[in-house]
């Protein structure tokens, strides 16, 4: 079964502290994974995808097939990082995304 | 270039009433999607379309119908609203062959009493 698990509903960190948002997946094929972000009062938008191996706004995510994980990391959290983060897996033959339940990140001063 | 727009932004319905949510995109995208967002449940796919005149069921299709008569529009219908359909509804679109970077609308907040 195709599934994306985000175990933390809420993650609270202090400004300047490292951030790690966890994402685990279950998928029989070769996975393609993404992180989407929803800032307060804004629409959901793509943050990054694993095939690009990019760093956006200081965030990185590495696909670990052995652990079936795609955790989102940032070395130093900023106040503007506070948002809802969703991990997503490409499914349905590439036609659709399966989202996790999301993690609300709160960066405190 | 407005991207993805949704109408209405907010609506209150009584149980049993019907309504249609409209999603429009001006990016000439082939694929369009309807999701619902509920606390603790994340985003769940209701229905989607891979082209004009085609639709397919997603994860939670019961109680909803959709139509894609024009490429730029994707309609979501509730024939007989139930309190369980109280949610925030998001539409998204993407270009074919790139069903990965989905562009989302601002959402429609629906309250069913």
GROMACS .gro file of C-alpha atoms in nm, chain A residues 6 9 84 86 100-102, chain B residues 37-44:
model
   15
    6UNK     CA    1   0.444   1.219   0.933
    9UNK     CA    2   0.151   1.685   1.436
   84UNK     CA    3   0.242   2.358   0.799
   86UNK     CA    4   0.338   1.822   0.408
  100UNK     CA    5   0.100   1.285   0.473
  101UNK     CA    6  -0.103   1.431   0.756
  102UNK     CA    7   0.127   1.729   0.791
  146UNK     CA    8  -0.807   1.934   0.423
  147UNK     CA    9  -0.912   1.830   0.772
  148UNK     CA   10  -0.726   1.868   1.104
  149UNK     CA   11  -0.511   1.563   1.170
  150UNK     CA   12  -0.599   1.410   0.834
  151UNK     CA   13  -0.384   1.616   0.603
  152UNK     CA   14  -0.481   1.654   0.239
  153UNK     CA   15  -0.696   1.382   0.092
   0.00000   0.00000   0.00000
